Coordinates of C-alpha atoms and ligand atoms in Angstrom, one line a residue:
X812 CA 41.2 -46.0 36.1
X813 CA 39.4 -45.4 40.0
X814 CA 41.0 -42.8 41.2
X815 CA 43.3 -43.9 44.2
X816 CA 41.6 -43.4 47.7
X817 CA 43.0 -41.4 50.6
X818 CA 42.8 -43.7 53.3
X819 CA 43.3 -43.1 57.3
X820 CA 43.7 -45.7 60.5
X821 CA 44.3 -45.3 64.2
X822 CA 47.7 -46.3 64.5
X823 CA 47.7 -47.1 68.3
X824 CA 45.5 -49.3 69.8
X825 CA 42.0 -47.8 70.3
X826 CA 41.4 -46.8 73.7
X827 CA 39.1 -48.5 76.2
X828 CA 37.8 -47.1 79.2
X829 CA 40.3 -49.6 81.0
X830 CA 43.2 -48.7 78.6
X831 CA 43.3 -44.8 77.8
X832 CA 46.5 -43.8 76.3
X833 CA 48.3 -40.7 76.9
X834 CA 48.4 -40.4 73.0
X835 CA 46.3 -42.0 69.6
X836 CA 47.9 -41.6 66.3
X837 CA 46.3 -41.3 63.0
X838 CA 47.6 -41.8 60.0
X839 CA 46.0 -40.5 56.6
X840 CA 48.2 -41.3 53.3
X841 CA 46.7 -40.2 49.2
X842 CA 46.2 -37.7 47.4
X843 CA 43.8 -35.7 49.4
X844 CA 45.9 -35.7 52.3
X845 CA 46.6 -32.3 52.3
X846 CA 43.2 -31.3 51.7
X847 CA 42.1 -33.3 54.9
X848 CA 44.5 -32.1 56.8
X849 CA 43.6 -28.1 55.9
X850 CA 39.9 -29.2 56.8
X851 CA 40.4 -30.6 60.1
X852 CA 43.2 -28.0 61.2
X853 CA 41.3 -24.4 60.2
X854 CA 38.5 -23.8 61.3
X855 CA 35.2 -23.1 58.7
X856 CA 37.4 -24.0 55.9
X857 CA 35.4 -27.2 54.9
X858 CA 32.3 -24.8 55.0
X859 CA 34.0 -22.5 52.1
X860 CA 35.5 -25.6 50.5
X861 CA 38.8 -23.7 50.7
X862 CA 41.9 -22.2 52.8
X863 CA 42.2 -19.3 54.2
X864 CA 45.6 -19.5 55.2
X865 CA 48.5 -18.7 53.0
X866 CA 50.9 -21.0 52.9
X867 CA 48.2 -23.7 54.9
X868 CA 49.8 -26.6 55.5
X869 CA 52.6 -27.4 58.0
X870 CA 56.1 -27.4 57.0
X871 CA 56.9 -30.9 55.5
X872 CA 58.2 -33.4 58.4
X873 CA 58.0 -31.0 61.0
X874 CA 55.8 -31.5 63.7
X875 CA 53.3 -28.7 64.9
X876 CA 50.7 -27.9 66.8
X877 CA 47.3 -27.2 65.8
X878 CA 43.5 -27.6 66.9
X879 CA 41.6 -30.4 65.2
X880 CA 37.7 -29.2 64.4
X881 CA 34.9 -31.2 63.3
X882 CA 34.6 -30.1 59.5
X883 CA 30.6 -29.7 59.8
X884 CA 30.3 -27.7 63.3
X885 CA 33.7 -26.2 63.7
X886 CA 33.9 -27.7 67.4
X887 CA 37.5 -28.2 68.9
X888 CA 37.7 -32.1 69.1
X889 CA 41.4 -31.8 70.8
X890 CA 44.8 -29.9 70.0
X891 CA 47.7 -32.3 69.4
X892 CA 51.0 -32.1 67.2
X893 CA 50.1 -32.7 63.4
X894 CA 52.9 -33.9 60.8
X895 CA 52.8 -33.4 56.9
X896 CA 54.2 -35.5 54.6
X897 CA 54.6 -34.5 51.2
X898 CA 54.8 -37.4 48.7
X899 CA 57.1 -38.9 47.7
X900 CA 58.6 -38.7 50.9
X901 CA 56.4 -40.3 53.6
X902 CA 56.7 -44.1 54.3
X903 CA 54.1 -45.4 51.7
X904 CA 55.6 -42.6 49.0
X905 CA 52.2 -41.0 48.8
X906 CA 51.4 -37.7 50.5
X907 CA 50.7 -38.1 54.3
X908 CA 49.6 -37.2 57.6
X909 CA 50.2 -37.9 61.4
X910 CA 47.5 -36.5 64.1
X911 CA 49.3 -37.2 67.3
X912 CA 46.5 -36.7 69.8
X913 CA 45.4 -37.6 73.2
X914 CA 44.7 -41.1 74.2
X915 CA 40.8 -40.4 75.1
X916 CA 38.1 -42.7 73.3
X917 CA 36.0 -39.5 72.7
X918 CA 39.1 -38.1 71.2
X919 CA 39.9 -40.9 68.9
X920 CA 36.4 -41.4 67.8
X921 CA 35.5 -37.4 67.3
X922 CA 38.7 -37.6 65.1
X923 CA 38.1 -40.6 63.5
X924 CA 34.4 -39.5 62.5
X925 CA 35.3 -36.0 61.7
X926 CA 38.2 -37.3 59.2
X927 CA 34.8 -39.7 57.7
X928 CA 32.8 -36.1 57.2
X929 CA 34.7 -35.0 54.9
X930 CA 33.5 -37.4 52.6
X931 CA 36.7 -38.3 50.5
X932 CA 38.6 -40.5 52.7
X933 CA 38.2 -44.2 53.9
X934 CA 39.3 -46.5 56.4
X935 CA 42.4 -48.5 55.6
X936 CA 41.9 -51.8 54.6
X937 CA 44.2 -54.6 56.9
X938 CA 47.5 -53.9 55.3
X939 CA 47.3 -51.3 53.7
X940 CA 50.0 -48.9 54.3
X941 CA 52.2 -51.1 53.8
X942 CA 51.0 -52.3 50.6
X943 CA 51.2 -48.8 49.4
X944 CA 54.5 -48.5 50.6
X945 CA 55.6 -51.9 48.4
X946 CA 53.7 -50.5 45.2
X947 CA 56.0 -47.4 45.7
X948 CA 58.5 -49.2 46.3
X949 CA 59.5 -47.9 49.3
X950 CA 59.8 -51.7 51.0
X951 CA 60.4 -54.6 49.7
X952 CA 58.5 -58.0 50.7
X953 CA 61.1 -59.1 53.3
X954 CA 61.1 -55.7 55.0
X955 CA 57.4 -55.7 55.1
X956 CA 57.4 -58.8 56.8
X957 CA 59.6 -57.7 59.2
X958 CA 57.9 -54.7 60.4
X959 CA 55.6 -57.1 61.3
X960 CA 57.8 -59.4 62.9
X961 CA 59.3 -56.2 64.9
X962 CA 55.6 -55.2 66.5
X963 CA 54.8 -58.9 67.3
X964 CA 58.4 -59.3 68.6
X965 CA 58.1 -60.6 72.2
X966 CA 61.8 -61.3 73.1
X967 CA 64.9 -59.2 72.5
X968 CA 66.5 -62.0 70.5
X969 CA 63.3 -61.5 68.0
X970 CA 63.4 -58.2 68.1
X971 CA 67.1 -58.2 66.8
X972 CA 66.6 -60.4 63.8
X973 CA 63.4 -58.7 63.1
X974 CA 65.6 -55.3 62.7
X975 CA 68.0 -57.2 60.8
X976 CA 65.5 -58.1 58.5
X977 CA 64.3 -54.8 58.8
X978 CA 68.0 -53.2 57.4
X979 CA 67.5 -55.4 54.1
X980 CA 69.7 -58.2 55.2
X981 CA 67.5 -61.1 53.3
X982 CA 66.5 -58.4 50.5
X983 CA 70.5 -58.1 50.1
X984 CA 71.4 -61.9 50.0
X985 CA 68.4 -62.7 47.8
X986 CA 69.0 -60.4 45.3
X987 CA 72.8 -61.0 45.1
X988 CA 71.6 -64.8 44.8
X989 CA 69.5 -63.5 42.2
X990 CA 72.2 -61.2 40.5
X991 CA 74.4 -64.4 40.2
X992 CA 71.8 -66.3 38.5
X993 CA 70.4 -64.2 35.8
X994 CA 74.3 -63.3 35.0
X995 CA 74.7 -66.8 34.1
X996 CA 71.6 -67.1 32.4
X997 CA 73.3 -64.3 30.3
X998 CA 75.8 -66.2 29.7
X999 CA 73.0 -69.9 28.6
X1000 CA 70.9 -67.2 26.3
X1001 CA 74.1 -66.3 24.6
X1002 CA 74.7 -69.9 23.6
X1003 CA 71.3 -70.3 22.6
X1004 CA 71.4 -67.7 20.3
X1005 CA 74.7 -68.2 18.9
X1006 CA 74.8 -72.1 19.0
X1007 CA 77.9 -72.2 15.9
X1008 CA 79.7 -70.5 18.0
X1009 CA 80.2 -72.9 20.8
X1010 CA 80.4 -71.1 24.4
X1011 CA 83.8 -71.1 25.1
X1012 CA 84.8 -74.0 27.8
X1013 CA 86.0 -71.7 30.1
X1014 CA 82.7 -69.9 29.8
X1015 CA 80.6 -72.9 30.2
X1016 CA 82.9 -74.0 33.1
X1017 CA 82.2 -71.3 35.1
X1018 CA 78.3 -70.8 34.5
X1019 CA 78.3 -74.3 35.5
X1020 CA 80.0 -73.3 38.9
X1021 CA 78.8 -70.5 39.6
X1022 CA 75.0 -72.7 39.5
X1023 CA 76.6 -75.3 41.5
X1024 CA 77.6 -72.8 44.0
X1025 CA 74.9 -70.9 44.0
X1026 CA 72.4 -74.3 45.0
X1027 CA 75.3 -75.1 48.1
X1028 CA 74.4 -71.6 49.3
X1029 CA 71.2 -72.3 49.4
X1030 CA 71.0 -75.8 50.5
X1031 CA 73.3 -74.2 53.2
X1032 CA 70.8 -71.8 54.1
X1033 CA 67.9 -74.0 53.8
X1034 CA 69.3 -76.2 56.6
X1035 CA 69.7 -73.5 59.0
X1036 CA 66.9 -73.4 61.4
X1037 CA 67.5 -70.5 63.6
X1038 CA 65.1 -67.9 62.0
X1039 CA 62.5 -70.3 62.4
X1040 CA 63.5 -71.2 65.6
X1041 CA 63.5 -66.9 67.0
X1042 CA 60.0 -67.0 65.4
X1043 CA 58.3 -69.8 66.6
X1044 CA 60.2 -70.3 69.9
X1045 CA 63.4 -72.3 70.7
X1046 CA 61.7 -76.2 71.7
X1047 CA 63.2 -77.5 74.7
X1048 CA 61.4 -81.2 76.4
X1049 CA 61.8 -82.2 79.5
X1050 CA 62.4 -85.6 79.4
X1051 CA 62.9 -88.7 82.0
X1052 CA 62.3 -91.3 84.3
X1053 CA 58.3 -91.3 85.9
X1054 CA 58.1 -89.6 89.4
X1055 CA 61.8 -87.6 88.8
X1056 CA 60.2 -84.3 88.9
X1057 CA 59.6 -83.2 85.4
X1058 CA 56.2 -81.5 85.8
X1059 CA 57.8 -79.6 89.4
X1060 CA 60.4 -78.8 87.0
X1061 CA 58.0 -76.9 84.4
X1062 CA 56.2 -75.8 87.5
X1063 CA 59.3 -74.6 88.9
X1064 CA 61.0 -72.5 85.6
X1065 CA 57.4 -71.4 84.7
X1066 CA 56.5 -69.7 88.3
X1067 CA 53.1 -71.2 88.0
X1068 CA 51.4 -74.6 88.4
X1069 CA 51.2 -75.8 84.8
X1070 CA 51.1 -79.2 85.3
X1071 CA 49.8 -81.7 88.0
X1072 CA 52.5 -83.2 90.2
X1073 CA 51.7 -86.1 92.6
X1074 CA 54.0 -88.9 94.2
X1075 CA 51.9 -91.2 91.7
X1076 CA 54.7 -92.5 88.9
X1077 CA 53.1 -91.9 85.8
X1078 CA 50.7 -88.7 86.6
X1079 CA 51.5 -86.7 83.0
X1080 CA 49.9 -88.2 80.1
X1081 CA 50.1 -84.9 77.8
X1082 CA 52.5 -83.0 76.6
X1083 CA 51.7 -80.0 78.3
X1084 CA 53.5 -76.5 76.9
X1085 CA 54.6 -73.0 78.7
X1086 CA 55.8 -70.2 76.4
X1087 CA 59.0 -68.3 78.3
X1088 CA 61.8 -65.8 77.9
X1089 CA 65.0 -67.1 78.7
X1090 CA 67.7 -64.7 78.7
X1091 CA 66.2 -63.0 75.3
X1092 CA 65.4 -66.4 73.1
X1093 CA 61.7 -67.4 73.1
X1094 CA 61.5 -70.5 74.5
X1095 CA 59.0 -73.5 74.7
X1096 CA 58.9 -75.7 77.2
X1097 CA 57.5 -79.1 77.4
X1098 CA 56.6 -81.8 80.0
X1099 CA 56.1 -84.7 79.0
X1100 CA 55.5 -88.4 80.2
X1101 CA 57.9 -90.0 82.7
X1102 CA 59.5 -92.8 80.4
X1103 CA 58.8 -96.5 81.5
X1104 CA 57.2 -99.6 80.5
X1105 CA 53.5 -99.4 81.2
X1106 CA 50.0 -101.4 80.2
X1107 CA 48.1 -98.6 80.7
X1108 CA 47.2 -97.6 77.4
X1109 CA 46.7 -94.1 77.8
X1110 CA 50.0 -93.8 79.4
X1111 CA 51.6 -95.8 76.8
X1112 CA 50.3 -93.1 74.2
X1113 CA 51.8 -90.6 76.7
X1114 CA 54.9 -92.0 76.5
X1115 CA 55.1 -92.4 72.5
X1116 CA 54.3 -88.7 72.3
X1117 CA 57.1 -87.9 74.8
X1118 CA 59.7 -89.8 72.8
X1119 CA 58.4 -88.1 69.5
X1120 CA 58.5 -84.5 71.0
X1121 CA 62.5 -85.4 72.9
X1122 CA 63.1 -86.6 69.3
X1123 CA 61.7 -83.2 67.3
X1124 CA 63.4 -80.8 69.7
X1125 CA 66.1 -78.4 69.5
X1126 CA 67.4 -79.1 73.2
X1127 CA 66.5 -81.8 76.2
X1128 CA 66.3 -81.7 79.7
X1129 CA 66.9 -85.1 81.2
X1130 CA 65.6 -85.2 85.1
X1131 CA 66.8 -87.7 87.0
X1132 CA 65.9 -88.9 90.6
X1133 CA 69.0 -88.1 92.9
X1134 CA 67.3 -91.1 95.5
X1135 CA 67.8 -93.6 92.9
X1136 CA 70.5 -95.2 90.7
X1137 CA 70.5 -92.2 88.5
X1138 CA 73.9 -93.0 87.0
X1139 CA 72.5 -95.9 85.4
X1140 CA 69.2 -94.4 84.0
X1141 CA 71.5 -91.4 82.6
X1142 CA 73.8 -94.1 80.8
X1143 CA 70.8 -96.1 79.6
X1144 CA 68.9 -92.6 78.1
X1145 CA 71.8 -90.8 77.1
X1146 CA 73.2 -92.7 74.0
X1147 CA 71.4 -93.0 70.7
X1148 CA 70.7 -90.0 67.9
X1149 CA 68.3 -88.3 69.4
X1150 CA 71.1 -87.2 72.4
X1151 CA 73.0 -84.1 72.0
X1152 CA 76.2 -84.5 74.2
X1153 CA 77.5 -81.0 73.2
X1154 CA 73.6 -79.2 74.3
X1155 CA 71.4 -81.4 76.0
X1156 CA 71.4 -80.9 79.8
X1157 CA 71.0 -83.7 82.5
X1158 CA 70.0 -82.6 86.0
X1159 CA 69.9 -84.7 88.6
X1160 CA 66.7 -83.7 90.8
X1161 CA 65.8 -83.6 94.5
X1162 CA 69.3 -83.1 95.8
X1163 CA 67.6 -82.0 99.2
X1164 CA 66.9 -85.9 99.7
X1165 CA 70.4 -86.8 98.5
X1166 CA 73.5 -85.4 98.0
X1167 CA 75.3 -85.9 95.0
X1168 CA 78.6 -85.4 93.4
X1169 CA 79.0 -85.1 89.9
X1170 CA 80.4 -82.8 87.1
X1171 CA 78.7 -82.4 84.2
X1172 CA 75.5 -82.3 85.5
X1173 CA 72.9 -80.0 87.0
X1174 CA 72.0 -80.6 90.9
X1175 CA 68.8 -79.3 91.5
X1176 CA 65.4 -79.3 93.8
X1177 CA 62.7 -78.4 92.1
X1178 CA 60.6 -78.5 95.1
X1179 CA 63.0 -75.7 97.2
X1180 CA 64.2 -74.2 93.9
X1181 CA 68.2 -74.8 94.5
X1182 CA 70.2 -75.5 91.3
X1183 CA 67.7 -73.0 89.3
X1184 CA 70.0 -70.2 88.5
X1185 CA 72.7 -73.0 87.4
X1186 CA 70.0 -74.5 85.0
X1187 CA 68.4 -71.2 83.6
X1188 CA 72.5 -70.4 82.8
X1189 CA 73.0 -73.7 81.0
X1190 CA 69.8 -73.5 79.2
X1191 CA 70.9 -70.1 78.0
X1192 CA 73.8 -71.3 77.1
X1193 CA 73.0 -74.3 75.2
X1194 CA 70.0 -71.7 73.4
X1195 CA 72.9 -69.4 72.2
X1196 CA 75.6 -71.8 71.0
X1197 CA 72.1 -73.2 69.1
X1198 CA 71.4 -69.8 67.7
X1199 CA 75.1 -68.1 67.5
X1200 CA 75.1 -65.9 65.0
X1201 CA 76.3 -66.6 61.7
X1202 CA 77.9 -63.8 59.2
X1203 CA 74.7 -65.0 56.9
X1204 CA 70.8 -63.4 58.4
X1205 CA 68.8 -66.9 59.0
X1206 CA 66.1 -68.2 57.1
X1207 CA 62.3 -66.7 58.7
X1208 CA 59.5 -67.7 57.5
X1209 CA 57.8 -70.9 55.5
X1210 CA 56.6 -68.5 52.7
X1211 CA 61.1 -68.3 51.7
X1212 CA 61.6 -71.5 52.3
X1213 CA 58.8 -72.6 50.2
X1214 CA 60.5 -70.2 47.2
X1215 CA 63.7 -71.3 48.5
X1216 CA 63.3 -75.1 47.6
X1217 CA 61.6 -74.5 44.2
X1218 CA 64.9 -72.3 43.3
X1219 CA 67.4 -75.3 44.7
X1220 CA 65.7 -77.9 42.9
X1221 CA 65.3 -76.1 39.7
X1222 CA 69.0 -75.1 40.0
X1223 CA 69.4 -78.8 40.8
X1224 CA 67.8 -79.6 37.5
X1225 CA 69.7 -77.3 35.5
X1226 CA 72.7 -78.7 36.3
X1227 CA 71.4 -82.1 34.5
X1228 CA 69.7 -80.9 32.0
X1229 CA 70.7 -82.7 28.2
X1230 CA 70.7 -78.9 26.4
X1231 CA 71.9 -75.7 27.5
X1232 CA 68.2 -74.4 26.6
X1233 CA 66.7 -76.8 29.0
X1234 CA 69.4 -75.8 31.1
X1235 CA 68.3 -71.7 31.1
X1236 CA 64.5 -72.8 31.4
X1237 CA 65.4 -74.2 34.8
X1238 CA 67.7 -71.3 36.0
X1239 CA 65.0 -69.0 34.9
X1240 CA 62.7 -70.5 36.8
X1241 CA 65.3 -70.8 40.2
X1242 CA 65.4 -66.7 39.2
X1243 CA 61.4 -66.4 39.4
X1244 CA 61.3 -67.7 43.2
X1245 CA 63.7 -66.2 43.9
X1246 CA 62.1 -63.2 43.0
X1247 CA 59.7 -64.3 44.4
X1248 CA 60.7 -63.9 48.0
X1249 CA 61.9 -60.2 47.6
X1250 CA 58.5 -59.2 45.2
X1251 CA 60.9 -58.2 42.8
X1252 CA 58.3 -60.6 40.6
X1253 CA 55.1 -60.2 41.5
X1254 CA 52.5 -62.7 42.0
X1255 CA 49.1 -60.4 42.8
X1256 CA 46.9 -62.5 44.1
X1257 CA 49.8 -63.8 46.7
X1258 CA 50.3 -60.3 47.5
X1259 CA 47.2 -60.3 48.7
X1260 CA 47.3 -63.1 51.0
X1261 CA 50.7 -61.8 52.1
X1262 CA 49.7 -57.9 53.2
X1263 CA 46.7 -58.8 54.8
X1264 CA 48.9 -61.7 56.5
X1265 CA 51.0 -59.2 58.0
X1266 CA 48.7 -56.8 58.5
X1267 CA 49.8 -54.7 61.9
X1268 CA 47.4 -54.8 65.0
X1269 CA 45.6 -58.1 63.6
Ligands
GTP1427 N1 61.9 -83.8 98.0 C1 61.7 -83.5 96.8 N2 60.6 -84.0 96.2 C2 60.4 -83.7 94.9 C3 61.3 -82.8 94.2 N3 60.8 -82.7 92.9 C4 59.7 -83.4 92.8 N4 59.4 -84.0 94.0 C5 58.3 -84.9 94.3 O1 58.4 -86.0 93.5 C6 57.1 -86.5 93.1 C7 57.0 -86.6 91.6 O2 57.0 -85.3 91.1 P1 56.5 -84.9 89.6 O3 56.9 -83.6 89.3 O4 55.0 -85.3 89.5 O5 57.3 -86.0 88.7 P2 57.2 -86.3 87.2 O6 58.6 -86.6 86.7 O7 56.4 -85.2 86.5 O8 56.3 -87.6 87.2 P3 55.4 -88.3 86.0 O9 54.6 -87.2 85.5 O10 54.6 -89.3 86.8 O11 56.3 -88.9 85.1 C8 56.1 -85.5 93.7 O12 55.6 -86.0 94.9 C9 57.0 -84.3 94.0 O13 56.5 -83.5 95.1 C10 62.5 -82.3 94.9 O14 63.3 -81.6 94.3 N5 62.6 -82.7 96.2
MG1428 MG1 54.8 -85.3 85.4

């Protein structure tokens, strides 16, 4: 068997000449750690191949200060605070080290280079800490994925169900999903093996619901968009009549000129996008083609593509022209599925060329900015009752609710199946996503997809 590496990475970004930091962290985890670390702290000991010092290395988890040297010339490359890690408690579970040093390139690269000198460690490969850490145990796939979720968090609302994820709320609800399930497998393997002896009703009653509600929980939690949503970015389309002032309304929300805006009715074609913050939840907001009957077939396209993205959102913004008979447009685009009376927000735009007086609705004019604060509040608003918290963590990525559907459907199956050993084929396999999710089983050549997926800095 190879013998497993000691590997190091800068943990912080490198340093430009734009960008110095006031500090660079490296991080070494293996099983030469501490060797490395005795090599670059005293000075001459890589020349002797030993220690001097008695004991060398650092309390454990203490932070202290000590020079760094080139192993080879014995040059002071920069003093910083240095961290040991003795295995098994570090965060991959192997033996490791933390060189907090100054921010400098010439810093980060003599350190980097001296650490190559020694001849026994390598750079880590994307993902590799925290693969360690999941071979050891230490994290389990969801937590993994939400570290990286937590660095590439960009909003608060993110950063929250990243640390909730983080705290081994999906670990916990998978694995009690999966608990349930292989305790009623018990329970088919039992009557397998002793098929005289039938399974009790009562037993067979309750394996039979404890499957069926097992699959609602999931099916519940398969329909429940928000994770998804805090990922990618709540969708929000701004939607309307031509010429009411949907692109000075993107313009107007996104502080810059995104889109074209021009007293010609039908000017946006696209669907044009801007990426924004509101009051914690990611947002994405789209303009789109002002909604009439047209011959130009480019704007006709326009037009089909604003209808599909008002239909695929999570929230609309009708804009109305307050100069017109905007009453009647609102009844006229208000009704059908793809309104949401309880979320979906109407304002009623360019109030500075006419008053108007209405409840309901949001008076705005997008070209002086009046009514903003009132929208931005109602778009909040409608964005948290859409998100509110739930006692269950959301569904976050594809990669579950790819597992999640194999384990409904094959706990769909098992409720059908003709013989109770066709039955505990199925719920075994509902077990293996499961398990799948978590790592709990593990499928190598996914893990490797998956770690360098969520590799950290990438
Ligand atoms: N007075 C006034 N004019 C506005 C206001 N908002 C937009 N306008 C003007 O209305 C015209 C149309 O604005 P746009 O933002 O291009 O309208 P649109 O809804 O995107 O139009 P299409 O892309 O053609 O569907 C432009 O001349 C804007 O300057 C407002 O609040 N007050
Ligand atoms: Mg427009």
């Amino acid at each position: 068997m190879d013998e497993v590496a000691t590997i190091y990475a800068l943990g912080t970004p490198l340093p430009s000449r734009a960008h110095p930091g006031a500090l660079s962290v490296i991080r070494l985890s293996g099983p030469r750690v501490a060797d490395a670390l005795i090599f670059l702290t005293e000075r001459k000991a890589f020349e002797r191949g030993h220690s001097v010092r008695d004991p060398s290395l650092p309390e454990p988890r203490r932070m202290t200060v000590r020079s760094v040297y080139d192993p080879l010339s014995g040059e002071v490359i920069d003093r910083g605070l240095i961290v040991w890690f003795e295995a098994p408690n570090s965060e991959t579970g192997e033996h490791m080290a933390e060189l907090h040093l100054h921010g400098g390139r010439a810093v980060v690269n003599g350190a980097l280079d001296a650490i190559q000198q020694l001849g026994f460690c390598r750079l880590a490969e994307p993902g590799e800490f925290t693969r360690r850490a999941f071979e050891h145990h230490k994290l389990d796939l969801t937590r993994a994925e939400a570290i990286a979720d937590l660095v590439a968090s960009e909003t608060a609302q993110q950063r929250r169900l990243a640390m909730q994820q983080m705290d081994g709320a999906l670990h916990r609800l998978y694995e009690d999903w999966r608990t349930l399930g292989l305790r009623a497998l018990a329970h088919l393997e039992a009557a397998i093996d002793f098929p005289d002896e039938d399974l009790p009703t009562g037993i067979a009653e309750a394996v039979r619901d404890g499957i069926t509600k097992l699959r609602g929980e999931i099916a519940g939690h398969l329909a429940d968009r928000r994770g998804e949503r805090l990922r990618e970015g709540l969708s929000i389309a701004i939607i309307g009549p031509t010429n009411a002032g949907k692109s000075s309304l993107i313009n107007l929300v996104a502080r810059r000129d995104v889109a074209i805006v021009s007293e010609t009715a039908g000017t946006t074609r696209d669907v044009i996008e801007v990426h924004l913050d509101l009051g914690g939840w990611p947002v994405v907001l789209a303009d789109t083609a002002g909604l009439r009957e047209s011959g130009d077939a480019i704007e006709q396209e326009g037009v089909r593509r604003a209808q599909a993205r008002a239909a695929a959102a999570d929230l609309r913004l009708l804009v109305l022209d307050a100069t017109g008979d905007w009453q009647a447009t609102m009844q006229a685009m208000t009704v059908g599925a793809h309104w949401d009376p309880a979320h979906d927000i109407v304002v009623v735009n360019k109030v500075d060329l006419a008053m108007i007086d209405a409840v309901g609705v949001v008076a705005l004019s997008a070209t002086s900015g009046v009514g903003l604060p009132e929208l931005l509040a109602r778009i909040e608003r409608s964005a948290s009752q859409l998100m509110e918290r739930e006692a269950a963590p959301p569904l976050t990525r594809a990669r579950h609710r790819e597992a999640l559907v194999d384990a409904e459907q094959a706990l769909g199956r098992a409720l059908g199946a003709p013989e109770v050993a066709l039955a505990a084929e199925d719920l075994r396999l509902a077990m293996r996503a499961l398990g799948r999710i978590t790592g709990t089983v593990r499928i190598d050549e996914l893990l490797d997809v998956i770690f360098r997926d969520f590799c950290i800095g990438k």
